[in-house]
Amino acid sequence: MQRYYIGIMSGTSADGADLALVAFDETKKGREKTQLIGHVFHPYTDTLHSRVTRLYQPKGDNIDLMASLSVELAHFYHQAINTLLEKYRITREQIIAVGNHGQTIRHRPEKTTINSVPFTLQIGCNQTLSCLSELRVIGDFRTKDVVLGGQGAPLVPAFHQFLFEERDNDTFIVNLGGIANLTYLPSSKEKKCLDLTLGQQTHYLMLGVTSICIKGMMKMGTGQLQVK
């Protein structure tokens, strides 16, 4: 029986959750080969989007909202898992584990005037999700990396290194998420790999697209969509 892993990712754009169904198989050379079997996007409702983004800024009722929304998101992720399993006709017995990133509501990997110590916070209760789905759920991927002095993004460079293990040249990979990351993989395995956080990315892309759309719509009165 073929067995799989499920990965769940909710970005800072708070538009929904992306789920990936993945298999890892050992090759003839003894290495593991990763295969994307399928994926789904489960969109947030307008109400859920509003409740998530409300937590991006400090307010008086943050603790109550954060705690209840964490459980609410677990129910949402559970529905998304069901959608994925039904779409690809996979049974729960075939799932080894679920990796749940959760929804980031604060990410401060460096000391500031606001926080005296670095921290990162994702919600979407893994215990609730495990109970609802009856699957093994693994989460809280960022905290330890921040504790050890990192930027709280340990999985992407490790995955890049896995994908490009057999390389002859220096390799650079740019990951365009809510926060952009750059991974440097030297051709010599004696040298250390390097991961850099470049700053906000999706936020500025969304602002740019919105600006272009508004300018375009302003020209539609002439019967033509003109964008500059």
mmCIF file of C-alpha atoms in Angstrom:
data_model
loop_
_atom_site.group_PDB
_atom_site.id
_atom_site.type_symbol
_atom_site.label_atom_id
_atom_site.label_comp_id
_atom_site.label_asym_id
_atom_site.label_seq_id
_atom_site.Cartn_x
_atom_site.Cartn_y
_atom_site.Cartn_z
ATOM 1 C CA MET A 1 0.000 0.000 0.000
ATOM 2 C CA GLN A 2 1.403 3.376 -1.048
ATOM 3 C CA ARG A 3 1.635 5.814 1.868
ATOM 4 C CA TYR A 4 1.772 9.596 1.836
ATOM 5 C CA TYR A 5 2.399 12.785 3.782
ATOM 6 C CA ILE A 6 0.209 15.884 3.795
ATOM 7 C CA GLY A 7 1.610 19.402 4.129
ATOM 8 C CA ILE A 8 -0.560 22.392 5.067
ATOM 9 C CA MET A 9 0.549 25.988 4.539
ATOM 10 C CA SER A 10 -1.308 29.221 5.325
ATOM 11 C CA GLY A 11 0.541 32.355 4.233
ATOM 12 C CA THR A 12 0.488 35.872 5.630
ATOM 13 C CA SER A 13 -1.811 36.952 2.790
ATOM 14 C CA ALA A 14 -4.494 35.043 4.771
ATOM 15 C CA ASP A 15 -6.387 34.007 1.648
ATOM 16 C CA GLY A 16 -6.595 30.301 2.486
ATOM 17 C CA ALA A 17 -4.616 27.103 2.957
ATOM 18 C CA ASP A 18 -2.566 25.193 0.383
ATOM 19 C CA LEU A 19 -2.363 21.436 0.895
ATOM 20 C CA ALA A 20 0.122 19.096 -0.781
ATOM 21 C CA LEU A 21 -0.055 15.305 -0.969
ATOM 22 C CA VAL A 22 3.497 13.958 -1.200
ATOM 23 C CA ALA A 23 5.200 10.561 -1.460
ATOM 24 C CA PHE A 24 8.826 9.728 -0.642
ATOM 25 C CA ASP A 25 10.284 6.677 -2.372
ATOM 26 C CA GLU A 26 13.786 5.246 -2.159
ATOM 27 C CA THR A 27 15.689 5.206 -5.450
ATOM 28 C CA LYS A 28 18.095 2.540 -6.692
ATOM 29 C CA LYS A 29 20.995 4.676 -5.428
ATOM 30 C CA GLY A 30 19.564 4.586 -1.906
ATOM 31 C CA ARG A 31 18.388 8.203 -1.971
ATOM 32 C CA GLU A 32 14.849 9.299 -1.326
ATOM 33 C CA LYS A 33 12.847 10.655 -4.227
ATOM 34 C CA THR A 34 10.030 13.080 -3.560
ATOM 35 C CA GLN A 35 6.881 13.085 -5.677
ATOM 36 C CA LEU A 36 4.007 15.567 -5.590
ATOM 37 C CA ILE A 37 0.874 13.444 -5.944
ATOM 38 C CA GLY A 38 -1.668 16.249 -5.759
ATOM 39 C CA HIS A 39 -2.661 19.522 -4.153
ATOM 40 C CA VAL A 40 -5.700 21.658 -3.297
ATOM 41 C CA PHE A 41 -6.294 25.254 -2.280
ATOM 42 C CA HIS A 42 -8.941 25.744 0.415
ATOM 43 C CA PRO A 43 -9.929 29.450 0.507
ATOM 44 C CA TYR A 44 -10.736 31.425 3.634
ATOM 45 C CA THR A 45 -14.155 33.004 3.844
ATOM 46 C CA ASP A 46 -14.213 36.806 4.034
ATOM 47 C CA THR A 47 -15.104 36.505 7.725
ATOM 48 C CA LEU A 48 -12.193 34.174 8.485
ATOM 49 C CA HIS A 49 -9.789 36.392 6.531
ATOM 50 C CA SER A 50 -10.954 39.401 8.533
ATOM 51 C CA ARG A 51 -10.570 37.602 11.862
ATOM 52 C CA VAL A 52 -7.040 36.424 11.005
ATOM 53 C CA THR A 53 -5.765 39.796 9.773
ATOM 54 C CA ARG A 54 -7.311 41.500 12.800
ATOM 55 C CA LEU A 55 -4.681 39.690 14.876
ATOM 56 C CA TYR A 56 -1.836 41.242 12.885
ATOM 57 C CA GLN A 57 -2.068 44.376 15.028
ATOM 58 C CA PRO A 58 -2.226 44.611 18.860
ATOM 59 C CA LYS A 59 -5.753 45.098 20.225
ATOM 60 C CA GLY A 60 -7.488 44.654 23.565
ATOM 61 C CA ASP A 61 -9.284 41.378 22.772
ATOM 62 C CA ASN A 62 -6.349 39.659 21.055
ATOM 63 C CA ILE A 63 -5.958 36.805 23.536
ATOM 64 C CA ASP A 64 -9.591 35.644 23.393
ATOM 65 C CA LEU A 65 -9.703 36.008 19.620
ATOM 66 C CA MET A 66 -6.363 34.236 19.165
ATOM 67 C CA ALA A 67 -7.357 31.248 21.326
ATOM 68 C CA SER A 68 -10.762 30.732 19.706
ATOM 69 C CA LEU A 69 -9.428 31.326 16.194
ATOM 70 C CA SER A 70 -6.648 28.777 16.732
ATOM 71 C CA VAL A 71 -9.282 26.074 17.271
ATOM 72 C CA GLU A 72 -11.450 27.433 14.466
ATOM 73 C CA LEU A 73 -8.513 27.150 12.059
ATOM 74 C CA ALA A 74 -7.949 23.546 13.125
ATOM 75 C CA HIS A 75 -11.529 22.788 12.051
ATOM 76 C CA PHE A 76 -10.866 24.615 8.782
ATOM 77 C CA TYR A 77 -7.701 22.567 8.150
ATOM 78 C CA HIS A 78 -9.638 19.396 8.915
ATOM 79 C CA GLN A 79 -12.179 20.266 6.219
ATOM 80 C CA ALA A 80 -9.320 20.971 3.826
ATOM 81 C CA ILE A 81 -7.753 17.562 4.536
ATOM 82 C CA ASN A 82 -11.089 15.867 3.812
ATOM 83 C CA THR A 83 -11.296 17.726 0.493
ATOM 84 C CA LEU A 84 -7.781 16.576 -0.443
ATOM 85 C CA LEU A 85 -8.414 12.935 0.487
ATOM 86 C CA GLU A 86 -11.717 12.827 -1.397
ATOM 87 C CA LYS A 87 -10.243 14.448 -4.505
ATOM 88 C CA TYR A 88 -7.429 11.905 -4.797
ATOM 89 C CA ARG A 89 -9.335 8.949 -3.305
ATOM 90 C CA ILE A 90 -6.860 8.439 -0.491
ATOM 91 C CA THR A 91 -7.771 6.768 2.801
ATOM 92 C CA ARG A 92 -6.619 7.951 6.217
ATOM 93 C CA GLU A 93 -4.742 4.675 6.666
ATOM 94 C CA GLN A 94 -2.471 5.734 3.790
ATOM 95 C CA ILE A 95 -1.390 8.968 5.511
ATOM 96 C CA ILE A 96 1.795 8.710 7.597
ATOM 97 C CA ALA A 97 1.639 12.230 9.035
ATOM 98 C CA VAL A 98 0.419 15.781 8.488
ATOM 99 C CA GLY A 99 2.817 18.716 8.629
ATOM 100 C CA ASN A 100 0.889 21.830 9.677
ATOM 101 C CA HIS A 101 2.649 25.201 9.472
ATOM 102 C CA GLY A 102 -0.300 27.112 10.920
ATOM 103 C CA GLN A 103 -1.222 30.743 10.424
ATOM 104 C CA THR A 104 1.457 33.261 11.355
ATOM 105 C CA ILE A 105 0.090 36.191 13.348
ATOM 106 C CA ARG A 106 3.415 37.522 14.701
ATOM 107 C CA HIS A 107 6.952 37.040 13.437
ATOM 108 C CA ARG A 108 9.650 38.997 15.222
ATOM 109 C CA PRO A 109 12.904 37.001 14.876
ATOM 110 C CA GLU A 110 14.981 39.914 16.159
ATOM 111 C CA LYS A 111 14.853 42.136 19.229
ATOM 112 C CA THR A 112 12.994 45.414 18.778
ATOM 113 C CA THR A 113 11.718 48.231 20.982
ATOM 114 C CA ILE A 114 8.472 46.235 21.233
ATOM 115 C CA ASN A 115 9.853 42.786 22.110
ATOM 116 C CA SER A 116 12.909 42.236 24.322
ATOM 117 C CA VAL A 117 13.453 38.708 22.952
ATOM 118 C CA PRO A 118 12.921 37.238 19.458
ATOM 119 C CA PHE A 119 9.778 35.170 18.922
ATOM 120 C CA THR A 120 7.396 33.830 16.302
ATOM 121 C CA LEU A 121 3.766 32.757 16.716
ATOM 122 C CA GLN A 122 1.577 30.562 14.516
ATOM 123 C CA ILE A 123 -1.969 29.483 15.389
ATOM 124 C CA GLY A 124 -4.080 26.551 14.213
ATOM 125 C CA CYS A 125 -4.213 24.063 17.097
ATOM 126 C CA ASN A 126 -2.341 20.873 16.163
ATOM 127 C CA GLN A 127 -3.875 18.894 19.016
ATOM 128 C CA THR A 128 -7.387 19.770 17.838
ATOM 129 C CA LEU A 129 -6.503 18.953 14.236
ATOM 130 C CA SER A 130 -5.052 15.592 15.245
ATOM 131 C CA CYS A 131 -8.172 14.681 17.212
ATOM 132 C CA LEU A 132 -10.526 15.756 14.420
ATOM 133 C CA SER A 133 -8.618 14.078 11.594
ATOM 134 C CA GLU A 134 -7.419 11.029 13.572
ATOM 135 C CA LEU A 135 -3.989 11.586 12.007
ATOM 136 C CA ARG A 136 -0.506 12.260 13.400
ATOM 137 C CA VAL A 137 0.055 16.032 13.168
ATOM 138 C CA ILE A 138 3.461 17.724 13.395
ATOM 139 C CA GLY A 139 3.831 21.505 13.738
ATOM 140 C CA ASP A 140 5.535 24.482 15.393
ATOM 141 C CA PHE A 141 8.349 24.416 12.833
ATOM 142 C CA ARG A 142 9.697 27.934 13.361
ATOM 143 C CA THR A 143 10.168 28.386 17.129
ATOM 144 C CA LYS A 144 13.365 26.376 17.675
ATOM 145 C CA ASP A 145 15.109 28.076 14.761
ATOM 146 C CA VAL A 146 14.359 31.486 16.301
ATOM 147 C CA VAL A 147 15.583 30.279 19.715
ATOM 148 C CA LEU A 148 18.868 29.230 18.081
ATOM 149 C CA GLY A 149 19.322 32.647 16.486
ATOM 150 C CA GLY A 150 17.783 31.968 13.080
ATOM 151 C CA GLN A 151 15.108 33.821 11.174
ATOM 152 C CA GLY A 152 12.490 31.141 11.837
ATOM 153 C CA ALA A 153 12.502 29.578 8.373
ATOM 154 C CA PRO A 154 14.432 26.307 8.772
ATOM 155 C CA LEU A 155 12.479 24.054 6.409
ATOM 156 C CA VAL A 156 12.915 25.802 3.064
ATOM 157 C CA PRO A 157 16.754 25.725 2.894
ATOM 158 C CA ALA A 158 16.786 22.125 4.152
ATOM 159 C CA PHE A 159 14.294 21.144 1.447
ATOM 160 C CA HIS A 160 16.301 23.006 -1.198
ATOM 161 C CA GLN A 161 19.415 21.123 -0.122
ATOM 162 C CA PHE A 162 17.480 17.848 -0.401
ATOM 163 C CA LEU A 163 16.205 18.693 -3.905
ATOM 164 C CA PHE A 164 19.577 19.878 -5.224
ATOM 165 C CA GLU A 165 21.854 17.453 -3.388
ATOM 166 C CA GLU A 166 23.503 16.388 -6.644
ATOM 167 C CA ARG A 167 24.855 19.684 -8.024
ATOM 168 C CA ASP A 168 28.011 20.707 -9.879
ATOM 169 C CA ASN A 169 27.652 24.484 -9.578
ATOM 170 C CA ASP A 170 26.882 27.014 -6.885
ATOM 171 C CA THR A 171 23.097 27.269 -6.700
ATOM 172 C CA PHE A 172 20.854 30.117 -5.577
ATOM 173 C CA ILE A 173 17.114 29.633 -4.946
ATOM 174 C CA VAL A 174 14.701 32.475 -4.198
ATOM 175 C CA ASN A 175 11.504 31.598 -2.322
ATOM 176 C CA LEU A 176 8.810 34.256 -2.828
ATOM 177 C CA GLY A 177 6.425 33.906 0.089
ATOM 178 C CA GLY A 178 4.970 36.478 2.458
ATOM 179 C CA ILE A 179 8.616 36.924 3.382
ATOM 180 C CA ALA A 180 11.208 36.302 0.645
ATOM 181 C CA ASN A 181 14.113 33.937 1.389
ATOM 182 C CA LEU A 182 17.335 33.278 -0.489
ATOM 183 C CA THR A 183 19.111 29.912 -0.221
ATOM 184 C CA TYR A 184 22.741 29.550 -1.290
ATOM 185 C CA LEU A 185 23.988 26.018 -1.950
ATOM 186 C CA PRO A 186 27.743 25.897 -2.699
ATOM 187 C CA SER A 187 28.984 23.342 -5.201
ATOM 188 C CA SER A 188 31.481 22.113 -2.615
ATOM 189 C CA LYS A 189 29.791 20.164 0.155
ATOM 190 C CA GLU A 190 32.645 21.167 2.447
ATOM 191 C CA LYS A 191 31.259 24.715 2.499
ATOM 192 C CA LYS A 192 28.215 25.669 4.566
ATOM 193 C CA CYS A 193 24.866 26.404 3.010
ATOM 194 C CA LEU A 194 23.446 29.861 3.636
ATOM 195 C CA ASP A 195 19.890 31.122 4.067
ATOM 196 C CA LEU A 196 18.975 34.817 4.070
ATOM 197 C CA THR A 197 15.683 36.544 4.798
ATOM 198 C CA LEU A 198 15.219 39.312 2.228
ATOM 199 C CA GLY A 199 12.073 40.943 3.629
ATOM 200 C CA GLN A 200 8.403 41.263 2.735
ATOM 201 C CA GLN A 201 7.538 40.110 -0.758
ATOM 202 C CA THR A 202 3.913 39.107 -1.307
ATOM 203 C CA HIS A 203 2.709 42.236 0.488
ATOM 204 C CA TYR A 204 4.417 44.513 -2.032
ATOM 205 C CA LEU A 205 3.395 42.345 -4.993
ATOM 206 C CA MET A 206 -0.242 42.588 -3.861
ATOM 207 C CA LEU A 207 0.049 46.366 -3.498
ATOM 208 C CA GLY A 208 1.546 46.576 -6.978
ATOM 209 C CA VAL A 209 -1.160 44.428 -8.579
ATOM 210 C CA THR A 210 -3.878 46.404 -6.800
ATOM 211 C CA SER A 211 -2.393 49.669 -8.034
ATOM 212 C CA ILE A 212 -2.202 48.367 -11.611
ATOM 213 C CA CYS A 213 -5.804 47.122 -11.514
ATOM 214 C CA ILE A 214 -7.095 50.444 -10.170
ATOM 215 C CA LYS A 215 -5.241 52.390 -12.864
ATOM 216 C CA GLY A 216 -6.565 49.999 -15.492
ATOM 217 C CA MET A 217 -10.173 50.280 -14.333
ATOM 218 C CA MET A 218 -9.947 54.063 -14.400
ATOM 219 C CA LYS A 219 -9.271 53.816 -18.138
ATOM 220 C CA MET A 220 -12.164 51.436 -18.858
ATOM 221 C CA GLY A 221 -14.562 54.327 -19.475
ATOM 222 C CA THR A 222 -12.903 54.775 -22.862
ATOM 223 C CA GLY A 223 -13.690 51.181 -23.818
ATOM 224 C CA GLN A 224 -10.047 50.164 -23.496
ATOM 225 C CA LEU A 225 -8.068 48.781 -20.585
ATOM 226 C CA GLN A 226 -4.873 50.782 -20.479
ATOM 227 C CA VAL A 227 -2.279 50.011 -17.858
ATOM 228 C CA LYS A 228 0.912 51.976 -17.318
#
